């Protein structure tokens, strides 16, 4: 030990030193004090650092203080030269640390710890969680006969250190109930209990465990935890909190646990399944994990602000779910306690910033990117149909090529000159030469367009045009341009832009957020490049093109679009001033209808074709077109290049000085090749068949990288519109690096998470699973393995399990089996006065686990005991009984969730994990038992005890119905004698025989209730009519009612809702 240079210590520190461990450890003893009392002003965040002093690193602590010549904050081994010591013991309010205004104090013990640490050399050890775990040797223990597996050696080693002994093994009837509830979320049936009680073989318990692990109920139980982590819900949350369909992902999670998918693969598929080589449907579906975040549909929000919120939510969820890090604390500034910089935060976010998605979504429904959710038969039918389409497309191409080879083209025959062919397929042509009373006619005189606002006539290259100058200015053509995705169409017009707003709509019939922007739209972006979107639903089920070059400001340009009905970007071409424009395909994924709809239910609407539309109430794009438009042509076929050139030259082909023979050949091929025309008609029919096949098929939100990388910036104070320096996708700098071999995308991140060198992921996983079974993790702060988190109570056990988990191939079932077959798990949970005093929180595991069941398991258990539970697996979420008017407050905006419609039949009795979760209006009975609302990632639930819980267990309609069903079951299956019936019912509820005092209470209550119901028929009928299931009229109704009340009392027994 280094000398402390003879400093005289205060008496309180000297006294406290007598009770300190001989060796002070930085992580175990010092860092918790510094982190809690010092790091907020002298830690990682430079923005709040006082006096330039940093105490979270040795470099900062050992350096000379500003303004001092001989003093450092901490001089290892030398209290005299350590300013920290002077501040700890000072009585001067201007000098003492922590300062009085912080409202923080150090106890004499804490001061003594810091003093002894400095005396012993002030060694800074790396944070325990950031060091790769090691598989420590099993400790020597006082009773080698007690351990069953490796867990028990580490637990007994800790018990020996604290002079404690393990509790006796729990009774078999309690053990089987404990393990059944833990592994399946359901109580064991009486047959399994009796089989286990009557099996004296040493491996009887292991057989029970194996049987439970093989059930789908085990997979459902494990999946429920993951639904919390993934913030799974059936609604979008926030403003409208409308409907979304994500249950197929929930089914995938159940399947993954049923198949015991290795945990590393489970992570990789969910983080980056879409980036795997030739990803399967299941790999794509797995990525819905990162689409479970809330979305906002409030009109008027900034689209980019909320798009960025979703990006950050995903990054923060990865931090909490897999790394046990509070990344969100570094959004606005460097983390105050952990070495997570703001740059680290946004570098992690960059992994999730490469997807096209809407920030402002519709009130109802999913938002892309999507996975089309088809069953196996539908997949086969689709593959066959697509093969037919591809084959016919090849035949059409060959027919076209034959025509072009065989024809000797010298010029355009007079019968096929553009001025003649341009009359074919013409839907409308508005010259805009004049307007009267807000109307203007097309050139045929048959169509009338409505002029709204006050656009004015201005000179154009072809007579007059119309200048739009206000967001209320628009030209609407009713019942025109209602094209389906299988229809070919073309547009041609002149435009003169005068402003540079984003999204200046030129022509289209697309909708707004609440009908998925369905339709088509041509518009100018802020750089004056022409864009076209042909949409089923933005941003992914569409074709989206953009020209490489902009058009000129304040000059007239001729714009045209042709589309061939193929639902493919290759059949879509933009033209500028009569020539094909260089264009870039942003999205090419159209597979459903583009006909306008009026709402999220998909009700069709005959939306007018709108020119110069500006409608900022719903659009996230938010732009107003200012400028001129003229010569508006609409065709129901694709125009040829010759025809578009002719329109550019005012319809007079003689002004074209040089004629491209290749373009003439294509023009003639289109108009005269009967073979390719026939193929095209056949193709249209097949495409219509495909459209009909897919139109009503469900879609799940999944991850998908955009075609063109998006830059990510560090945001000043975390605000979306204040970018600072650019950052690249990367992992936190204090953890092992990605290395050169991993790509800088989500796939690289996924591989990095599951790399054996990652010090956190395996620890975080085994700790979370441990907490399932013991009620608390080996690290109590399951979501925080950083400086503010608690230290592991048994660090060698945690590390051994983490390493073994990886070595096992990330085998979750093997880990779970090891935990529940340990002697530690099998201990009696009842405490003793000695244990209550020495280890009230069971930190050292001297007794077995004991805690209230999860809310879902409470409901599932009483449904199971009553015989009402329907154990059907998977499928859409269900709506059991709820209070009337539950959704009325939120019903205004959602078309699908205006009122809560209670289901009927079997859906009333499904497991609770399938209950419909509306984030802003969760099930009250579940909320009372701490079921989270799924707004955010939850890795550890709260556990409260409140008066609401027994009120639910006494009065909720579902438990009243279950009590009546159990009452009928007692009479049918429990024997002829009342005591036998009561015993049978109590065993179904608690898994054990009733004590004599309990039986007396049940009999007494039954007698009182029987008399009441014999005298009061109205009370009896009111009780028995609760619930949809039918009352057995063959049983005496007075007795059924009386036993219903007794059964309800049983369901309120501590042994029913507590795992012990």
Short mmCIF file of N, CA and C in Angstrom, two decimals, residues 852-973:
data_model
loop_
_atom_site.label_atom_id
_atom_site.label_comp_id
_atom_site.label_asym_id
_atom_site.label_seq_id
_atom_site.Cartn_x
_atom_site.Cartn_y
_atom_site.Cartn_z
N UNK A 852 -45.48 -12.35 -8.23
CA UNK A 852 -46.81 -12.40 -8.86
C UNK A 852 -46.68 -12.74 -10.33
N UNK A 853 -47.68 -13.46 -10.83
CA UNK A 853 -47.68 -13.82 -12.25
C UNK A 853 -47.84 -12.56 -13.11
N UNK A 854 -47.31 -12.65 -14.33
CA UNK A 854 -47.57 -11.59 -15.30
C UNK A 854 -49.08 -11.48 -15.53
N UNK A 855 -49.53 -10.29 -15.89
CA UNK A 855 -50.96 -10.07 -16.06
C UNK A 855 -51.59 -11.04 -17.04
N UNK A 856 -50.91 -11.31 -18.16
CA UNK A 856 -51.45 -12.25 -19.15
C UNK A 856 -51.58 -13.65 -18.55
N UNK A 857 -50.63 -14.04 -17.70
CA UNK A 857 -50.66 -15.39 -17.14
C UNK A 857 -51.74 -15.53 -16.08
N UNK A 858 -52.08 -14.43 -15.39
CA UNK A 858 -53.20 -14.46 -14.45
C UNK A 858 -54.48 -14.82 -15.21
N UNK A 859 -54.74 -14.07 -16.29
CA UNK A 859 -55.96 -14.34 -17.07
C UNK A 859 -55.91 -15.72 -17.71
N UNK A 860 -54.78 -16.07 -18.31
CA UNK A 860 -54.68 -17.38 -18.95
C UNK A 860 -54.90 -18.50 -17.95
N UNK A 861 -54.42 -18.31 -16.72
CA UNK A 861 -54.52 -19.36 -15.71
C UNK A 861 -55.96 -19.57 -15.26
N UNK A 862 -56.72 -18.49 -15.09
CA UNK A 862 -58.10 -18.74 -14.67
C UNK A 862 -58.95 -19.26 -15.82
N UNK A 863 -58.62 -18.88 -17.05
CA UNK A 863 -59.32 -19.50 -18.18
C UNK A 863 -58.96 -20.98 -18.29
N UNK A 864 -57.70 -21.31 -18.06
CA UNK A 864 -57.24 -22.70 -18.13
C UNK A 864 -57.92 -23.53 -17.03
N UNK A 865 -57.90 -23.00 -15.80
CA UNK A 865 -58.48 -23.75 -14.68
C UNK A 865 -59.97 -23.98 -14.88
N UNK A 866 -60.64 -23.02 -15.53
CA UNK A 866 -62.09 -23.13 -15.73
C UNK A 866 -62.46 -24.00 -16.92
N UNK A 867 -61.47 -24.33 -17.76
CA UNK A 867 -61.76 -25.10 -18.96
C UNK A 867 -62.19 -24.25 -20.15
N UNK A 868 -62.17 -22.93 -20.00
CA UNK A 868 -62.60 -22.06 -21.10
C UNK A 868 -61.49 -21.73 -22.09
N UNK A 869 -60.24 -21.89 -21.69
CA UNK A 869 -59.14 -21.44 -22.53
C UNK A 869 -59.14 -22.17 -23.88
N UNK A 870 -59.04 -21.39 -24.95
CA UNK A 870 -58.90 -21.94 -26.30
C UNK A 870 -57.42 -21.83 -26.67
N UNK A 871 -56.77 -22.97 -26.80
CA UNK A 871 -55.32 -22.97 -27.00
C UNK A 871 -54.95 -23.00 -28.47
N UNK A 872 -55.65 -22.24 -29.26
CA UNK A 872 -55.33 -22.09 -30.67
C UNK A 872 -54.13 -21.15 -30.80
N UNK A 873 -53.23 -21.47 -31.73
CA UNK A 873 -51.97 -20.75 -31.83
C UNK A 873 -51.99 -19.81 -33.04
N UNK A 874 -51.55 -18.57 -32.81
CA UNK A 874 -51.32 -17.64 -33.90
C UNK A 874 -52.58 -17.02 -34.47
N UNK A 875 -52.37 -16.24 -35.53
CA UNK A 875 -53.48 -15.60 -36.22
C UNK A 875 -53.72 -14.18 -35.75
N UNK A 876 -54.74 -13.54 -36.30
CA UNK A 876 -55.04 -12.13 -35.96
C UNK A 876 -55.34 -11.96 -34.48
N UNK A 877 -55.12 -10.74 -34.01
CA UNK A 877 -55.41 -10.43 -32.61
C UNK A 877 -56.91 -10.46 -32.36
N UNK A 878 -57.29 -10.72 -31.13
CA UNK A 878 -58.69 -10.90 -30.77
C UNK A 878 -59.10 -9.84 -29.75
N UNK A 879 -60.41 -9.69 -29.59
CA UNK A 879 -60.96 -8.65 -28.72
C UNK A 879 -61.89 -9.30 -27.69
N UNK A 880 -61.36 -9.67 -26.54
CA UNK A 880 -62.22 -10.20 -25.47
C UNK A 880 -63.00 -9.08 -24.79
N UNK A 881 -63.71 -9.42 -23.71
CA UNK A 881 -64.54 -8.43 -23.03
C UNK A 881 -63.71 -7.22 -22.58
N UNK A 882 -64.27 -6.05 -22.79
CA UNK A 882 -63.68 -4.80 -22.31
C UNK A 882 -64.81 -3.89 -21.83
N UNK A 883 -64.50 -2.88 -21.01
CA UNK A 883 -65.55 -1.94 -20.59
C UNK A 883 -66.15 -1.21 -21.79
N UNK A 884 -67.42 -0.91 -21.72
CA UNK A 884 -68.08 -0.19 -22.81
C UNK A 884 -67.47 1.20 -22.97
N UNK A 885 -67.43 1.64 -24.22
CA UNK A 885 -66.93 2.98 -24.51
C UNK A 885 -65.42 3.12 -24.42
N UNK A 886 -64.72 1.97 -24.45
CA UNK A 886 -63.27 2.01 -24.22
C UNK A 886 -62.54 2.89 -25.23
N UNK A 887 -62.98 2.86 -26.49
CA UNK A 887 -62.25 3.57 -27.54
C UNK A 887 -62.93 4.86 -27.98
N UNK A 888 -63.96 5.27 -27.29
CA UNK A 888 -64.73 6.41 -27.79
C UNK A 888 -63.88 7.66 -27.91
N UNK A 889 -63.00 7.89 -26.95
CA UNK A 889 -62.19 9.11 -26.98
C UNK A 889 -61.26 9.14 -28.19
N UNK A 890 -60.77 7.96 -28.61
CA UNK A 890 -59.82 7.90 -29.72
C UNK A 890 -60.49 7.56 -31.04
N UNK A 891 -61.80 7.38 -31.04
CA UNK A 891 -62.47 6.85 -32.23
C UNK A 891 -62.66 7.82 -33.37
N UNK A 892 -62.39 9.09 -33.15
CA UNK A 892 -62.72 10.09 -34.17
C UNK A 892 -61.92 9.91 -35.45
N UNK A 893 -60.67 9.50 -35.34
CA UNK A 893 -59.78 9.54 -36.49
C UNK A 893 -59.66 8.20 -37.23
N UNK A 894 -59.85 7.10 -36.53
CA UNK A 894 -59.61 5.80 -37.15
C UNK A 894 -60.90 5.23 -37.74
N UNK A 895 -60.83 4.80 -38.99
CA UNK A 895 -61.97 4.16 -39.62
C UNK A 895 -62.19 2.75 -39.08
N UNK A 896 -61.14 2.10 -38.64
CA UNK A 896 -61.22 0.71 -38.22
C UNK A 896 -61.45 0.56 -36.72
N UNK A 897 -61.05 1.56 -35.94
CA UNK A 897 -61.07 1.42 -34.49
C UNK A 897 -61.95 2.49 -33.85
N UNK A 898 -63.07 2.80 -34.48
CA UNK A 898 -63.95 3.83 -33.92
C UNK A 898 -64.55 3.38 -32.59
N UNK A 899 -64.99 2.14 -32.54
CA UNK A 899 -65.55 1.59 -31.30
C UNK A 899 -64.96 0.20 -31.09
N UNK A 900 -64.90 -0.19 -29.84
CA UNK A 900 -64.40 -1.51 -29.51
C UNK A 900 -65.51 -2.53 -29.75
N UNK A 901 -65.27 -3.43 -30.68
CA UNK A 901 -66.26 -4.46 -31.01
C UNK A 901 -65.81 -5.78 -30.41
N UNK A 902 -66.47 -6.18 -29.32
CA UNK A 902 -66.11 -7.43 -28.65
C UNK A 902 -66.32 -8.61 -29.59
N UNK A 903 -65.34 -9.51 -29.61
CA UNK A 903 -65.46 -10.71 -30.43
C UNK A 903 -66.48 -11.66 -29.82
N UNK A 904 -66.75 -12.72 -30.53
CA UNK A 904 -67.66 -13.76 -30.04
C UNK A 904 -66.99 -15.12 -30.19
N UNK A 905 -67.60 -16.11 -29.55
CA UNK A 905 -67.11 -17.47 -29.70
C UNK A 905 -65.73 -17.67 -29.11
N UNK A 906 -64.93 -18.50 -29.80
CA UNK A 906 -63.65 -18.92 -29.26
C UNK A 906 -62.68 -17.76 -29.05
N UNK A 907 -62.85 -16.68 -29.84
CA UNK A 907 -61.90 -15.57 -29.73
C UNK A 907 -62.00 -14.87 -28.38
N UNK A 908 -63.05 -15.09 -27.64
CA UNK A 908 -63.16 -14.51 -26.30
C UNK A 908 -62.25 -15.20 -25.31
N UNK A 909 -61.77 -16.39 -25.66
CA UNK A 909 -61.08 -17.23 -24.68
C UNK A 909 -59.67 -17.62 -25.12
N UNK A 910 -59.11 -16.87 -26.07
CA UNK A 910 -57.73 -17.14 -26.51
C UNK A 910 -56.75 -16.67 -25.44
N UNK A 911 -55.51 -17.12 -25.56
CA UNK A 911 -54.47 -16.67 -24.64
C UNK A 911 -54.32 -15.14 -24.73
N UNK A 912 -53.93 -14.54 -23.64
CA UNK A 912 -53.92 -13.07 -23.55
C UNK A 912 -52.89 -12.44 -24.45
N UNK A 913 -51.88 -13.18 -24.85
CA UNK A 913 -50.88 -12.59 -25.74
C UNK A 913 -51.47 -12.25 -27.10
N UNK A 914 -52.65 -12.80 -27.41
CA UNK A 914 -53.31 -12.51 -28.68
C UNK A 914 -54.34 -11.39 -28.56
N UNK A 915 -54.49 -10.82 -27.37
CA UNK A 915 -55.45 -9.72 -27.20
C UNK A 915 -55.00 -8.50 -27.98
N UNK A 916 -55.93 -7.87 -28.66
CA UNK A 916 -55.66 -6.67 -29.46
C UNK A 916 -55.10 -5.58 -28.55
N UNK A 917 -53.96 -5.04 -28.94
CA UNK A 917 -53.33 -3.99 -28.14
C UNK A 917 -53.44 -2.66 -28.89
N UNK A 918 -54.24 -1.78 -28.35
CA UNK A 918 -54.29 -0.40 -28.85
C UNK A 918 -53.50 0.45 -27.87
N UNK A 919 -52.47 1.07 -28.37
CA UNK A 919 -51.48 1.68 -27.49
C UNK A 919 -52.07 2.75 -26.57
N UNK A 920 -52.95 3.58 -27.08
CA UNK A 920 -53.48 4.65 -26.24
C UNK A 920 -54.69 4.21 -25.41
N UNK A 921 -55.20 3.01 -25.65
CA UNK A 921 -56.34 2.50 -24.89
C UNK A 921 -56.14 1.03 -24.59
N UNK A 922 -55.14 0.71 -23.77
CA UNK A 922 -54.88 -0.71 -23.49
C UNK A 922 -55.99 -1.32 -22.64
N UNK A 923 -55.99 -2.64 -22.58
CA UNK A 923 -57.00 -3.35 -21.80
C UNK A 923 -56.85 -2.99 -20.32
N UNK A 924 -57.88 -2.42 -19.69
CA UNK A 924 -57.75 -1.99 -18.29
C UNK A 924 -57.36 -3.11 -17.33
N UNK A 925 -57.93 -4.30 -17.54
CA UNK A 925 -57.60 -5.41 -16.64
C UNK A 925 -56.13 -5.78 -16.74
N UNK A 926 -55.57 -5.69 -17.96
CA UNK A 926 -54.16 -5.99 -18.13
C UNK A 926 -53.29 -4.88 -17.55
N UNK A 927 -53.70 -3.65 -17.74
CA UNK A 927 -52.94 -2.51 -17.21
C UNK A 927 -52.85 -2.59 -15.69
N UNK A 928 -53.92 -3.04 -15.05
CA UNK A 928 -53.90 -3.17 -13.59
C UNK A 928 -52.81 -4.12 -13.13
N UNK A 929 -52.47 -5.08 -13.97
CA UNK A 929 -51.42 -6.04 -13.63
C UNK A 929 -50.11 -5.71 -14.35
N UNK A 930 -49.90 -4.44 -14.66
CA UNK A 930 -48.60 -3.92 -15.14
C UNK A 930 -48.22 -4.38 -16.54
N UNK A 931 -49.19 -4.79 -17.35
CA UNK A 931 -48.89 -5.10 -18.74
C UNK A 931 -48.59 -3.79 -19.46
N UNK A 932 -47.43 -3.67 -20.11
CA UNK A 932 -47.07 -2.38 -20.72
C UNK A 932 -47.93 -2.06 -21.93
N UNK A 933 -48.00 -0.79 -22.29
CA UNK A 933 -48.78 -0.34 -23.44
C UNK A 933 -48.06 -0.48 -24.75
N UNK A 934 -46.81 -0.91 -24.70
CA UNK A 934 -45.99 -1.18 -25.90
C UNK A 934 -45.66 0.09 -26.68
N UNK A 935 -45.60 1.23 -26.03
CA UNK A 935 -45.15 2.43 -26.73
C UNK A 935 -43.67 2.36 -27.03
N UNK A 936 -42.91 1.76 -26.11
CA UNK A 936 -41.46 1.70 -26.23
C UNK A 936 -40.98 0.31 -25.88
N UNK A 937 -39.71 0.09 -26.14
CA UNK A 937 -39.06 -1.17 -25.78
C UNK A 937 -39.06 -1.35 -24.26
N UNK A 938 -39.57 -2.48 -23.78
CA UNK A 938 -39.59 -2.80 -22.36
C UNK A 938 -38.88 -4.14 -22.17
N UNK A 939 -37.78 -4.13 -21.43
CA UNK A 939 -37.06 -5.37 -21.19
C UNK A 939 -37.31 -5.93 -19.80
N UNK A 940 -37.95 -5.15 -18.95
CA UNK A 940 -38.29 -5.62 -17.61
C UNK A 940 -39.55 -4.90 -17.15
N UNK A 941 -40.57 -5.67 -16.83
CA UNK A 941 -41.82 -5.07 -16.41
C UNK A 941 -41.77 -4.61 -14.96
N UNK A 942 -42.59 -3.62 -14.67
CA UNK A 942 -42.84 -3.26 -13.28
C UNK A 942 -43.64 -4.37 -12.61
N UNK A 943 -43.52 -4.46 -11.30
CA UNK A 943 -44.38 -5.38 -10.54
C UNK A 943 -44.92 -4.62 -9.36
N UNK A 944 -46.20 -4.29 -9.43
CA UNK A 944 -46.84 -3.52 -8.36
C UNK A 944 -47.89 -4.37 -7.67
N UNK A 945 -48.26 -3.93 -6.50
CA UNK A 945 -49.39 -4.51 -5.78
C UNK A 945 -50.34 -3.38 -5.43
N UNK A 946 -51.52 -3.38 -6.05
CA UNK A 946 -52.46 -2.30 -5.85
C UNK A 946 -53.85 -2.85 -5.59
N UNK A 947 -54.74 -2.05 -5.00
CA UNK A 947 -56.13 -2.51 -4.77
C UNK A 947 -56.87 -2.84 -6.06
N UNK A 948 -56.42 -2.28 -7.19
CA UNK A 948 -57.11 -2.56 -8.44
C UNK A 948 -57.01 -4.03 -8.82
N UNK A 949 -55.93 -4.68 -8.43
CA UNK A 949 -55.73 -6.07 -8.84
C UNK A 949 -56.78 -7.01 -8.25
N UNK A 950 -57.01 -6.99 -6.94
CA UNK A 950 -58.11 -7.85 -6.43
C UNK A 950 -59.49 -7.42 -6.94
N UNK A 951 -59.66 -6.13 -7.21
CA UNK A 951 -60.94 -5.70 -7.78
C UNK A 951 -61.17 -6.34 -9.14
N UNK A 952 -60.10 -6.41 -9.95
CA UNK A 952 -60.21 -7.08 -11.24
C UNK A 952 -60.53 -8.55 -11.05
N UNK A 953 -59.84 -9.20 -10.12
CA UNK A 953 -60.04 -10.64 -9.90
C UNK A 953 -61.39 -10.95 -9.27
N UNK A 954 -62.04 -9.96 -8.73
CA UNK A 954 -63.38 -10.20 -8.18
C UNK A 954 -64.49 -9.83 -9.16
N UNK A 955 -64.27 -8.85 -10.02
CA UNK A 955 -65.39 -8.25 -10.75
C UNK A 955 -65.29 -8.26 -12.26
N UNK A 956 -64.12 -8.54 -12.84
CA UNK A 956 -64.03 -8.53 -14.28
C UNK A 956 -64.97 -9.58 -14.88
N UNK A 957 -65.72 -9.24 -15.92
CA UNK A 957 -66.68 -10.21 -16.49
C UNK A 957 -66.04 -11.53 -16.87
N UNK A 958 -64.80 -11.48 -17.36
CA UNK A 958 -64.16 -12.73 -17.79
C UNK A 958 -63.92 -13.67 -16.62
N UNK A 959 -63.53 -13.12 -15.47
CA UNK A 959 -63.27 -14.02 -14.33
C UNK A 959 -64.57 -14.46 -13.68
N UNK A 960 -65.60 -13.65 -13.75
CA UNK A 960 -66.91 -14.11 -13.27
C UNK A 960 -67.38 -15.30 -14.12
N UNK A 961 -67.22 -15.16 -15.43
CA UNK A 961 -67.60 -16.26 -16.33
C UNK A 961 -66.74 -17.49 -16.07
N UNK A 962 -65.44 -17.28 -15.86
CA UNK A 962 -64.55 -18.40 -15.58
C UNK A 962 -64.90 -19.06 -14.26
N UNK A 963 -65.29 -18.27 -13.28
CA UNK A 963 -65.70 -18.83 -11.99
C UNK A 963 -66.93 -19.71 -12.16
N UNK A 964 -67.88 -19.27 -12.96
CA UNK A 964 -69.08 -20.07 -13.21
C UNK A 964 -68.74 -21.36 -13.97
N UNK A 965 -67.83 -21.24 -14.96
CA UNK A 965 -67.42 -22.44 -15.70
C UNK A 965 -66.71 -23.42 -14.79
N UNK A 966 -65.89 -22.91 -13.86
CA UNK A 966 -65.22 -23.80 -12.91
C UNK A 966 -66.25 -24.43 -11.96
N UNK A 967 -67.25 -23.66 -11.56
CA UNK A 967 -68.30 -24.20 -10.70
C UNK A 967 -69.01 -25.37 -11.37
N UNK A 968 -69.27 -25.25 -12.65
CA UNK A 968 -69.90 -26.35 -13.38
C UNK A 968 -68.94 -27.52 -13.51
N UNK A 969 -67.67 -27.23 -13.69
CA UNK A 969 -66.67 -28.30 -13.81
C UNK A 969 -66.53 -29.07 -12.49
N UNK A 970 -66.60 -28.35 -11.36
CA UNK A 970 -66.55 -29.02 -10.06
C UNK A 970 -67.67 -30.04 -9.94
N UNK A 971 -68.84 -29.66 -10.39
CA UNK A 971 -69.99 -30.55 -10.25
C UNK A 971 -69.92 -31.73 -11.22
N UNK A 972 -69.39 -31.51 -12.39
CA UNK A 972 -69.35 -32.57 -13.40
C UNK A 972 -68.19 -33.53 -13.21
N UNK A 973 -67.04 -33.01 -12.75
CA UNK A 973 -65.82 -33.82 -12.72
C UNK A 973 -65.26 -34.02 -11.32
#
